[in-house]
Amino acid sequence: FAPSSVRINYYASDEDNNNLLIRFEADGDKVTEWQWDFGDGQISSEQNPVHAYSKRANYKVAVIAKNSAGCSTVVTKEVNLKLNLLAPNAFSPNGDGFNDTWMPVALKNGDYIFTLIIYDKMRREEVFRTSDKNIAWDGQNTKLGDVFQWRVEVQEQNGEKTIYTGT
């Protein structure tokens, strides 16, 4: 006789531009008690709690919904709080005014403290470095077919650093 149709949803909050503050919502038939496990060692007994995570990561969130007869059901959901950099996988530095420079969109449009480094994949040497969202890589001295790797270190609001990489 476990509660039926228990559902959980989560939403990033826009409060204080803190996308690590997550609002959870749960509903279910005849549920009288809720027990949340946010996947980071923190818990709550509210039906619709708000939780602040301390760092970007993937979290397995579980909620136990119990009815008045003491029967329960568990619902889990993966919560991905990693920053989506929206990094292009190509650009064309040919001076035509379209895709002439390369910079992950989230860095260009956001307010992050970061260091972006571009490496030549074949020679394994650094070809570009910036910490300024207004200075994108212009691909100078590249030729068609060259392959590069990028590495971004982003400082989180809590001071921790997260590293992202790509080709």
N, C-alpha and C. Protein backbone atom coordinates (compact mmCIF):
# COMPACT_ATOMS: atom_id res chain seq x y z
N PHE A 1 0.80 -1.20 0.00
CA PHE A 1 0.00 0.00 0.00
C PHE A 1 0.85 1.26 0.00
N ALA A 2 1.94 1.21 -0.69
CA ALA A 2 2.82 2.37 -0.75
C ALA A 2 2.14 3.52 -1.48
N PRO A 3 2.52 4.76 -1.15
CA PRO A 3 1.97 5.90 -1.87
C PRO A 3 2.21 5.73 -3.37
N SER A 4 1.23 6.07 -4.17
CA SER A 4 1.38 5.89 -5.61
C SER A 4 1.67 7.22 -6.29
N SER A 5 2.22 7.14 -7.45
CA SER A 5 2.47 8.31 -8.31
C SER A 5 3.29 9.40 -7.63
N VAL A 6 4.34 9.02 -6.93
CA VAL A 6 5.21 10.02 -6.31
C VAL A 6 6.16 10.55 -7.39
N ARG A 7 6.25 11.87 -7.50
CA ARG A 7 7.08 12.52 -8.50
C ARG A 7 7.93 13.59 -7.83
N ILE A 8 9.15 13.76 -8.35
CA ILE A 8 9.97 14.87 -7.88
C ILE A 8 10.47 15.67 -9.07
N ASN A 9 10.54 16.95 -8.89
CA ASN A 9 11.10 17.87 -9.88
C ASN A 9 12.06 18.79 -9.15
N TYR A 10 13.00 19.37 -9.89
CA TYR A 10 13.90 20.33 -9.27
C TYR A 10 14.14 21.48 -10.24
N TYR A 11 14.42 22.65 -9.67
CA TYR A 11 14.59 23.87 -10.44
C TYR A 11 15.73 24.67 -9.85
N ALA A 12 16.61 25.16 -10.69
CA ALA A 12 17.66 26.07 -10.22
C ALA A 12 17.00 27.40 -9.88
N SER A 13 17.41 27.96 -8.79
CA SER A 13 16.84 29.22 -8.35
C SER A 13 17.62 30.38 -8.96
N ASP A 14 16.94 31.46 -9.24
CA ASP A 14 17.59 32.65 -9.74
C ASP A 14 17.93 33.62 -8.61
N GLU A 15 17.65 33.21 -7.37
CA GLU A 15 17.93 34.07 -6.23
C GLU A 15 19.42 34.34 -6.14
N ASP A 16 19.78 35.61 -6.10
CA ASP A 16 21.18 36.03 -5.97
C ASP A 16 22.08 35.44 -7.05
N ASN A 17 21.53 35.09 -8.21
CA ASN A 17 22.29 34.48 -9.30
C ASN A 17 23.08 33.26 -8.84
N ASN A 18 22.54 32.53 -7.87
CA ASN A 18 23.22 31.37 -7.33
C ASN A 18 22.58 30.12 -7.90
N ASN A 19 23.21 29.55 -8.94
CA ASN A 19 22.61 28.37 -9.57
C ASN A 19 22.97 27.08 -8.83
N LEU A 20 23.51 27.19 -7.61
CA LEU A 20 23.71 26.02 -6.77
C LEU A 20 22.62 25.94 -5.71
N LEU A 21 21.68 26.87 -5.75
CA LEU A 21 20.52 26.87 -4.86
C LEU A 21 19.38 26.23 -5.65
N ILE A 22 18.93 25.07 -5.20
CA ILE A 22 17.96 24.28 -5.95
C ILE A 22 16.66 24.14 -5.16
N ARG A 23 15.55 24.37 -5.85
CA ARG A 23 14.22 24.20 -5.27
C ARG A 23 13.69 22.85 -5.73
N PHE A 24 13.34 22.00 -4.78
CA PHE A 24 12.78 20.69 -5.09
C PHE A 24 11.28 20.72 -4.84
N GLU A 25 10.55 20.02 -5.67
CA GLU A 25 9.10 19.90 -5.50
C GLU A 25 8.73 18.43 -5.60
N ALA A 26 7.87 17.99 -4.69
CA ALA A 26 7.41 16.60 -4.71
C ALA A 26 5.90 16.57 -4.54
N ASP A 27 5.28 15.62 -5.17
CA ASP A 27 3.86 15.40 -4.93
C ASP A 27 3.59 13.91 -5.05
N GLY A 28 2.54 13.50 -4.42
CA GLY A 28 2.16 12.09 -4.45
C GLY A 28 0.82 11.90 -3.75
N ASP A 29 0.14 10.84 -4.10
CA ASP A 29 -1.19 10.56 -3.53
C ASP A 29 -1.06 10.10 -2.08
N LYS A 30 -1.81 10.75 -1.20
CA LYS A 30 -1.94 10.34 0.21
C LYS A 30 -0.62 10.29 0.97
N VAL A 31 0.34 11.12 0.61
CA VAL A 31 1.62 11.16 1.31
C VAL A 31 1.47 12.04 2.54
N THR A 32 1.94 11.54 3.68
CA THR A 32 1.85 12.29 4.93
C THR A 32 3.22 12.66 5.48
N GLU A 33 4.29 12.04 4.93
CA GLU A 33 5.63 12.30 5.45
C GLU A 33 6.65 12.24 4.32
N TRP A 34 7.59 13.18 4.34
CA TRP A 34 8.63 13.26 3.32
C TRP A 34 9.99 13.19 3.99
N GLN A 35 10.94 12.51 3.34
CA GLN A 35 12.32 12.49 3.83
C GLN A 35 13.25 12.57 2.63
N TRP A 36 13.95 13.69 2.51
CA TRP A 36 14.85 13.94 1.39
C TRP A 36 16.28 13.63 1.77
N ASP A 37 17.04 13.07 0.82
CA ASP A 37 18.49 12.93 0.92
C ASP A 37 19.04 13.61 -0.33
N PHE A 38 19.76 14.72 -0.14
CA PHE A 38 20.21 15.53 -1.27
C PHE A 38 21.48 15.01 -1.94
N GLY A 39 22.03 13.90 -1.45
CA GLY A 39 23.20 13.31 -2.08
C GLY A 39 24.52 13.93 -1.66
N ASP A 40 24.46 14.88 -0.74
CA ASP A 40 25.69 15.52 -0.25
C ASP A 40 25.80 15.44 1.27
N GLY A 41 25.03 14.52 1.86
CA GLY A 41 25.06 14.35 3.31
C GLY A 41 24.00 15.17 4.04
N GLN A 42 23.26 16.01 3.34
CA GLN A 42 22.23 16.84 3.95
C GLN A 42 20.86 16.22 3.71
N ILE A 43 19.92 16.43 4.65
CA ILE A 43 18.57 15.87 4.54
C ILE A 43 17.54 16.94 4.87
N SER A 44 16.28 16.65 4.56
CA SER A 44 15.17 17.54 4.90
C SER A 44 13.90 16.70 5.02
N SER A 45 12.96 17.19 5.84
CA SER A 45 11.66 16.52 5.96
C SER A 45 10.54 17.39 5.39
N GLU A 46 10.90 18.47 4.70
CA GLU A 46 9.88 19.31 4.06
C GLU A 46 9.40 18.65 2.77
N GLN A 47 8.20 18.97 2.36
CA GLN A 47 7.70 18.43 1.10
C GLN A 47 8.41 19.08 -0.08
N ASN A 48 8.59 20.39 -0.02
CA ASN A 48 9.19 21.13 -1.13
C ASN A 48 10.37 21.96 -0.61
N PRO A 49 11.49 21.31 -0.32
CA PRO A 49 12.62 22.04 0.27
C PRO A 49 13.43 22.82 -0.76
N VAL A 50 14.20 23.77 -0.25
CA VAL A 50 15.20 24.49 -1.04
C VAL A 50 16.54 24.09 -0.44
N HIS A 51 17.48 23.70 -1.29
CA HIS A 51 18.77 23.23 -0.80
C HIS A 51 19.90 23.94 -1.52
N ALA A 52 20.91 24.37 -0.77
CA ALA A 52 22.10 25.02 -1.33
C ALA A 52 23.25 24.02 -1.35
N TYR A 53 23.73 23.70 -2.55
CA TYR A 53 24.89 22.83 -2.69
C TYR A 53 26.16 23.68 -2.58
N SER A 54 27.24 23.08 -2.09
CA SER A 54 28.47 23.83 -1.89
C SER A 54 29.39 23.79 -3.10
N LYS A 55 29.18 22.82 -4.01
CA LYS A 55 30.03 22.77 -5.20
C LYS A 55 29.28 22.12 -6.36
N ARG A 56 29.81 22.38 -7.55
CA ARG A 56 29.22 21.81 -8.76
C ARG A 56 29.61 20.34 -8.86
N ALA A 57 28.61 19.49 -9.06
CA ALA A 57 28.84 18.05 -9.22
C ALA A 57 27.52 17.42 -9.62
N ASN A 58 27.55 16.11 -9.82
CA ASN A 58 26.33 15.34 -10.02
C ASN A 58 25.94 14.75 -8.68
N TYR A 59 24.66 14.86 -8.33
CA TYR A 59 24.17 14.36 -7.06
C TYR A 59 23.01 13.41 -7.30
N LYS A 60 22.98 12.32 -6.54
CA LYS A 60 21.85 11.39 -6.58
C LYS A 60 20.93 11.79 -5.43
N VAL A 61 19.78 12.37 -5.77
CA VAL A 61 18.82 12.86 -4.79
C VAL A 61 17.71 11.83 -4.64
N ALA A 62 17.37 11.53 -3.39
CA ALA A 62 16.30 10.56 -3.13
C ALA A 62 15.28 11.17 -2.18
N VAL A 63 14.02 10.83 -2.39
CA VAL A 63 12.98 11.22 -1.46
C VAL A 63 12.17 9.97 -1.10
N ILE A 64 11.94 9.81 0.19
CA ILE A 64 11.09 8.73 0.69
C ILE A 64 9.74 9.35 1.02
N ALA A 65 8.69 8.84 0.41
CA ALA A 65 7.33 9.32 0.67
C ALA A 65 6.59 8.24 1.43
N LYS A 66 6.02 8.64 2.58
CA LYS A 66 5.34 7.68 3.45
C LYS A 66 3.89 8.09 3.61
N ASN A 67 2.98 7.11 3.64
CA ASN A 67 1.56 7.42 3.86
C ASN A 67 1.19 7.18 5.32
N SER A 68 -0.06 7.44 5.66
CA SER A 68 -0.51 7.34 7.06
C SER A 68 -0.47 5.91 7.60
N ALA A 69 -0.46 4.91 6.73
CA ALA A 69 -0.38 3.52 7.16
C ALA A 69 1.07 3.09 7.41
N GLY A 70 2.02 4.00 7.13
CA GLY A 70 3.43 3.67 7.35
C GLY A 70 4.11 3.03 6.16
N CYS A 71 3.39 2.87 5.07
CA CYS A 71 3.98 2.31 3.86
C CYS A 71 4.73 3.42 3.13
N SER A 72 5.84 3.06 2.46
CA SER A 72 6.65 4.09 1.81
C SER A 72 7.13 3.65 0.44
N THR A 73 7.56 4.63 -0.32
CA THR A 73 8.18 4.41 -1.61
C THR A 73 9.34 5.39 -1.74
N VAL A 74 10.35 5.00 -2.52
CA VAL A 74 11.53 5.84 -2.72
C VAL A 74 11.61 6.22 -4.19
N VAL A 75 11.86 7.49 -4.45
CA VAL A 75 12.07 7.98 -5.81
C VAL A 75 13.43 8.67 -5.82
N THR A 76 14.27 8.34 -6.81
CA THR A 76 15.57 8.99 -6.93
C THR A 76 15.68 9.69 -8.27
N LYS A 77 16.50 10.71 -8.28
CA LYS A 77 16.73 11.48 -9.51
C LYS A 77 18.16 12.01 -9.49
N GLU A 78 18.82 11.95 -10.63
CA GLU A 78 20.16 12.50 -10.77
C GLU A 78 20.05 14.01 -11.00
N VAL A 79 20.79 14.78 -10.22
CA VAL A 79 20.80 16.24 -10.35
C VAL A 79 22.19 16.66 -10.80
N ASN A 80 22.29 17.22 -12.00
CA ASN A 80 23.56 17.64 -12.57
C ASN A 80 23.73 19.14 -12.38
N LEU A 81 24.68 19.53 -11.54
CA LEU A 81 24.92 20.95 -11.29
C LEU A 81 26.23 21.42 -11.91
N LYS A 82 26.77 20.64 -12.81
CA LYS A 82 27.99 21.08 -13.47
C LYS A 82 27.66 22.20 -14.45
N LEU A 83 28.57 23.14 -14.56
CA LEU A 83 28.41 24.26 -15.47
C LEU A 83 28.45 23.77 -16.91
N ASN A 84 27.47 24.13 -17.70
CA ASN A 84 27.49 23.81 -19.13
C ASN A 84 28.17 24.97 -19.84
N LEU A 85 29.40 24.76 -20.26
CA LEU A 85 30.17 25.84 -20.88
C LEU A 85 29.67 26.23 -22.26
N LEU A 86 28.94 25.35 -22.92
CA LEU A 86 28.50 25.58 -24.30
C LEU A 86 29.70 25.93 -25.18
N ALA A 87 30.68 25.02 -25.16
CA ALA A 87 31.92 25.23 -25.92
C ALA A 87 31.74 24.76 -27.35
N PRO A 88 31.97 25.66 -28.32
CA PRO A 88 31.88 25.26 -29.73
C PRO A 88 32.92 24.18 -30.05
N ASN A 89 32.63 23.33 -31.02
CA ASN A 89 33.60 22.30 -31.40
C ASN A 89 34.38 22.68 -32.65
N ALA A 90 34.13 23.89 -33.18
CA ALA A 90 34.86 24.38 -34.35
C ALA A 90 34.66 25.89 -34.47
N PHE A 91 35.53 26.53 -35.23
CA PHE A 91 35.34 27.93 -35.58
C PHE A 91 36.11 28.18 -36.86
N SER A 92 35.86 29.32 -37.49
CA SER A 92 36.49 29.62 -38.79
C SER A 92 37.14 31.01 -38.73
N PRO A 93 38.39 31.07 -38.28
CA PRO A 93 39.07 32.35 -38.14
C PRO A 93 39.56 32.91 -39.48
N ASN A 94 38.61 33.19 -40.37
CA ASN A 94 38.97 33.64 -41.72
C ASN A 94 38.65 35.11 -41.96
N GLY A 95 38.21 35.84 -40.93
CA GLY A 95 37.98 37.27 -41.07
C GLY A 95 36.67 37.65 -41.72
N ASP A 96 35.74 36.70 -41.88
CA ASP A 96 34.46 37.04 -42.52
C ASP A 96 33.42 37.58 -41.54
N GLY A 97 33.79 37.69 -40.25
CA GLY A 97 32.87 38.23 -39.25
C GLY A 97 31.91 37.19 -38.67
N PHE A 98 32.05 35.94 -39.07
CA PHE A 98 31.17 34.87 -38.59
C PHE A 98 32.03 33.77 -37.99
N ASN A 99 31.89 33.53 -36.69
CA ASN A 99 32.67 32.49 -35.99
C ASN A 99 34.18 32.67 -36.14
N ASP A 100 34.63 33.92 -36.09
CA ASP A 100 36.06 34.19 -36.26
C ASP A 100 36.88 33.93 -35.00
N THR A 101 36.24 33.91 -33.84
CA THR A 101 36.96 33.66 -32.60
C THR A 101 36.30 32.51 -31.85
N TRP A 102 37.05 31.99 -30.86
CA TRP A 102 36.55 30.85 -30.08
C TRP A 102 36.59 31.16 -28.59
N MET A 103 35.44 30.99 -27.94
CA MET A 103 35.32 31.16 -26.49
C MET A 103 34.05 30.44 -26.08
N PRO A 104 34.08 29.60 -25.03
CA PRO A 104 32.84 28.99 -24.56
C PRO A 104 31.80 30.06 -24.24
N VAL A 105 30.59 29.84 -24.68
CA VAL A 105 29.51 30.82 -24.55
C VAL A 105 29.27 31.21 -23.10
N ALA A 106 29.28 30.24 -22.18
CA ALA A 106 29.01 30.54 -20.77
C ALA A 106 30.07 31.49 -20.20
N LEU A 107 31.31 31.35 -20.63
CA LEU A 107 32.36 32.24 -20.14
C LEU A 107 32.20 33.63 -20.74
N LYS A 108 31.87 33.69 -22.01
CA LYS A 108 31.70 34.97 -22.70
C LYS A 108 30.54 35.77 -22.12
N ASN A 109 29.46 35.08 -21.79
CA ASN A 109 28.24 35.77 -21.34
C ASN A 109 28.09 35.82 -19.83
N GLY A 110 28.89 35.07 -19.10
CA GLY A 110 28.74 34.99 -17.65
C GLY A 110 29.71 35.90 -16.92
N ASP A 111 29.69 35.78 -15.62
CA ASP A 111 30.57 36.56 -14.76
C ASP A 111 31.39 35.58 -13.91
N TYR A 112 32.32 34.89 -14.57
CA TYR A 112 33.11 33.86 -13.92
C TYR A 112 34.57 34.29 -13.83
N ILE A 113 35.23 33.80 -12.79
CA ILE A 113 36.68 33.93 -12.69
C ILE A 113 37.22 32.65 -13.29
N PHE A 114 38.01 32.76 -14.36
CA PHE A 114 38.46 31.57 -15.08
C PHE A 114 39.81 31.80 -15.73
N THR A 115 40.43 30.69 -16.12
CA THR A 115 41.60 30.71 -16.99
C THR A 115 41.35 29.70 -18.09
N LEU A 116 41.43 30.16 -19.32
CA LEU A 116 41.24 29.32 -20.50
C LEU A 116 42.59 29.15 -21.19
N ILE A 117 42.96 27.90 -21.46
CA ILE A 117 44.21 27.61 -22.15
C ILE A 117 43.90 26.73 -23.36
N ILE A 118 44.48 27.09 -24.52
CA ILE A 118 44.35 26.30 -25.74
C ILE A 118 45.72 25.68 -26.04
N TYR A 119 45.71 24.36 -26.34
CA TYR A 119 46.94 23.65 -26.66
C TYR A 119 46.86 23.10 -28.07
N ASP A 120 47.97 23.12 -28.79
CA ASP A 120 48.08 22.43 -30.06
C ASP A 120 48.16 20.94 -29.73
N LYS A 121 47.23 20.15 -30.25
CA LYS A 121 47.14 18.73 -29.88
C LYS A 121 48.36 17.95 -30.37
N MET A 122 48.87 18.25 -31.53
CA MET A 122 50.00 17.50 -32.08
C MET A 122 51.31 17.85 -31.37
N ARG A 123 51.58 19.15 -31.18
CA ARG A 123 52.85 19.58 -30.57
C ARG A 123 52.77 19.66 -29.06
N ARG A 124 51.54 19.58 -28.51
CA ARG A 124 51.31 19.65 -27.06
C ARG A 124 51.90 20.91 -26.44
N GLU A 125 51.76 22.01 -27.15
CA GLU A 125 52.24 23.28 -26.60
C GLU A 125 51.10 24.28 -26.51
N GLU A 126 51.22 25.16 -25.54
CA GLU A 126 50.20 26.18 -25.34
C GLU A 126 50.25 27.20 -26.48
N VAL A 127 49.07 27.51 -27.05
CA VAL A 127 49.01 28.50 -28.12
C VAL A 127 48.19 29.73 -27.74
N PHE A 128 47.42 29.64 -26.65
CA PHE A 128 46.60 30.77 -26.24
C PHE A 128 46.22 30.62 -24.78
N ARG A 129 46.12 31.76 -24.09
CA ARG A 129 45.70 31.77 -22.68
C ARG A 129 44.99 33.10 -22.42
N THR A 130 43.86 33.02 -21.68
CA THR A 130 43.16 34.24 -21.28
C THR A 130 42.38 34.00 -19.99
N SER A 131 42.16 35.08 -19.28
CA SER A 131 41.27 35.09 -18.11
C SER A 131 40.26 36.22 -18.28
N ASP A 132 40.16 36.74 -19.50
CA ASP A 132 39.29 37.86 -19.81
C ASP A 132 38.22 37.41 -20.80
N LYS A 133 36.96 37.51 -20.40
CA LYS A 133 35.87 37.05 -21.27
C LYS A 133 35.77 37.87 -22.56
N ASN A 134 36.40 39.01 -22.60
CA ASN A 134 36.37 39.85 -23.81
C ASN A 134 37.51 39.57 -24.76
N ILE A 135 38.40 38.65 -24.39
CA ILE A 135 39.52 38.30 -25.26
C ILE A 135 39.39 36.83 -25.64
N ALA A 136 38.77 36.58 -26.78
CA ALA A 136 38.56 35.22 -27.28
C ALA A 136 39.74 34.83 -28.17
N TRP A 137 39.93 33.53 -28.33
CA TRP A 137 41.00 33.04 -29.20
C TRP A 137 40.67 33.33 -30.65
N ASP A 138 41.61 33.95 -31.37
CA ASP A 138 41.37 34.29 -32.77
C ASP A 138 41.94 33.26 -33.74
N GLY A 139 42.54 32.20 -33.23
CA GLY A 139 43.04 31.13 -34.09
C GLY A 139 44.23 31.54 -34.93
N GLN A 140 44.92 32.60 -34.54
CA GLN A 140 46.05 33.08 -35.32
C GLN A 140 47.07 31.97 -35.54
N ASN A 141 47.62 31.91 -36.75
CA ASN A 141 48.62 30.92 -37.15
C ASN A 141 48.08 29.49 -37.16
N THR A 142 46.80 29.31 -37.43
CA THR A 142 46.23 27.98 -37.58
C THR A 142 45.94 27.72 -39.04
N LYS A 143 45.79 26.45 -39.36
CA LYS A 143 45.41 26.12 -40.73
C LYS A 143 44.30 25.08 -40.69
N LEU A 144 43.57 24.97 -41.77
CA LEU A 144 42.44 24.05 -41.88
C LEU A 144 42.87 22.65 -41.46
N GLY A 145 42.09 22.04 -40.57
CA GLY A 145 42.36 20.69 -40.13
C GLY A 145 43.17 20.59 -38.85
N ASP A 146 43.73 21.70 -38.36
CA ASP A 146 44.46 21.66 -37.09
C ASP A 146 43.49 21.26 -35.97
N VAL A 147 44.00 20.54 -34.98
CA VAL A 147 43.18 20.10 -33.85
C VAL A 147 43.81 20.65 -32.58
N PHE A 148 42.96 21.20 -31.73
CA PHE A 148 43.43 21.81 -30.50
C PHE A 148 42.64 21.27 -29.31
N GLN A 149 43.27 21.27 -28.16
CA GLN A 149 42.60 20.91 -26.92
C GLN A 149 42.48 22.17 -26.08
N TRP A 150 41.42 22.24 -25.30
CA TRP A 150 41.24 23.38 -24.42
C TRP A 150 41.04 22.90 -22.99
N ARG A 151 41.40 23.77 -22.07
CA ARG A 151 41.27 23.50 -20.63
C ARG A 151 40.82 24.80 -19.98
N VAL A 152 39.77 24.71 -19.19
CA VAL A 152 39.27 25.88 -18.47
C VAL A 152 39.22 25.54 -16.99
N GLU A 153 39.78 26.42 -16.19
CA GLU A 153 39.69 26.31 -14.74
C GLU A 153 38.77 27.43 -14.29
N VAL A 154 37.64 27.07 -13.68
CA VAL A 154 36.64 28.05 -13.23
C VAL A 154 36.63 28.06 -11.71
N GLN A 155 36.72 29.26 -11.14
CA GLN A 155 36.64 29.39 -9.69
C GLN A 155 35.18 29.53 -9.29
N GLU A 156 34.74 28.63 -8.42
CA GLU A 156 33.36 28.65 -7.94
C GLU A 156 33.20 29.74 -6.88
N GLN A 157 31.96 30.05 -6.53
CA GLN A 157 31.68 31.07 -5.53
C GLN A 157 32.25 30.70 -4.17
N ASN A 158 32.40 29.40 -3.90
CA ASN A 158 32.95 28.97 -2.61
C ASN A 158 34.47 28.92 -2.61
N GLY A 159 35.10 29.34 -3.71
CA GLY A 159 36.55 29.37 -3.80
C GLY A 159 37.16 28.14 -4.43
N GLU A 160 36.41 27.04 -4.50
CA GLU A 160 36.94 25.83 -5.13
C GLU A 160 37.05 26.04 -6.64
N LYS A 161 37.95 25.27 -7.26
CA LYS A 161 38.14 25.37 -8.70
C LYS A 161 37.69 24.09 -9.38
N THR A 162 37.02 24.24 -10.52
CA THR A 162 36.55 23.12 -11.31
C THR A 162 37.22 23.20 -12.67
N ILE A 163 37.69 22.06 -13.18
CA ILE A 163 38.38 22.02 -14.46
C ILE A 163 37.50 21.34 -15.50
N TYR A 164 37.43 21.97 -16.67
CA TYR A 164 36.69 21.45 -17.82
C TYR A 164 37.68 21.33 -18.98
N THR A 165 37.52 20.29 -19.79
CA THR A 165 38.41 20.10 -20.93
C THR A 165 37.62 19.68 -22.16
N GLY A 166 38.23 19.85 -23.31
CA GLY A 166 37.60 19.43 -24.55
C GLY A 166 38.56 19.55 -25.71
N THR A 167 38.09 19.15 -26.89
CA THR A 167 38.89 19.21 -28.12
C THR A 167 38.18 20.07 -29.13
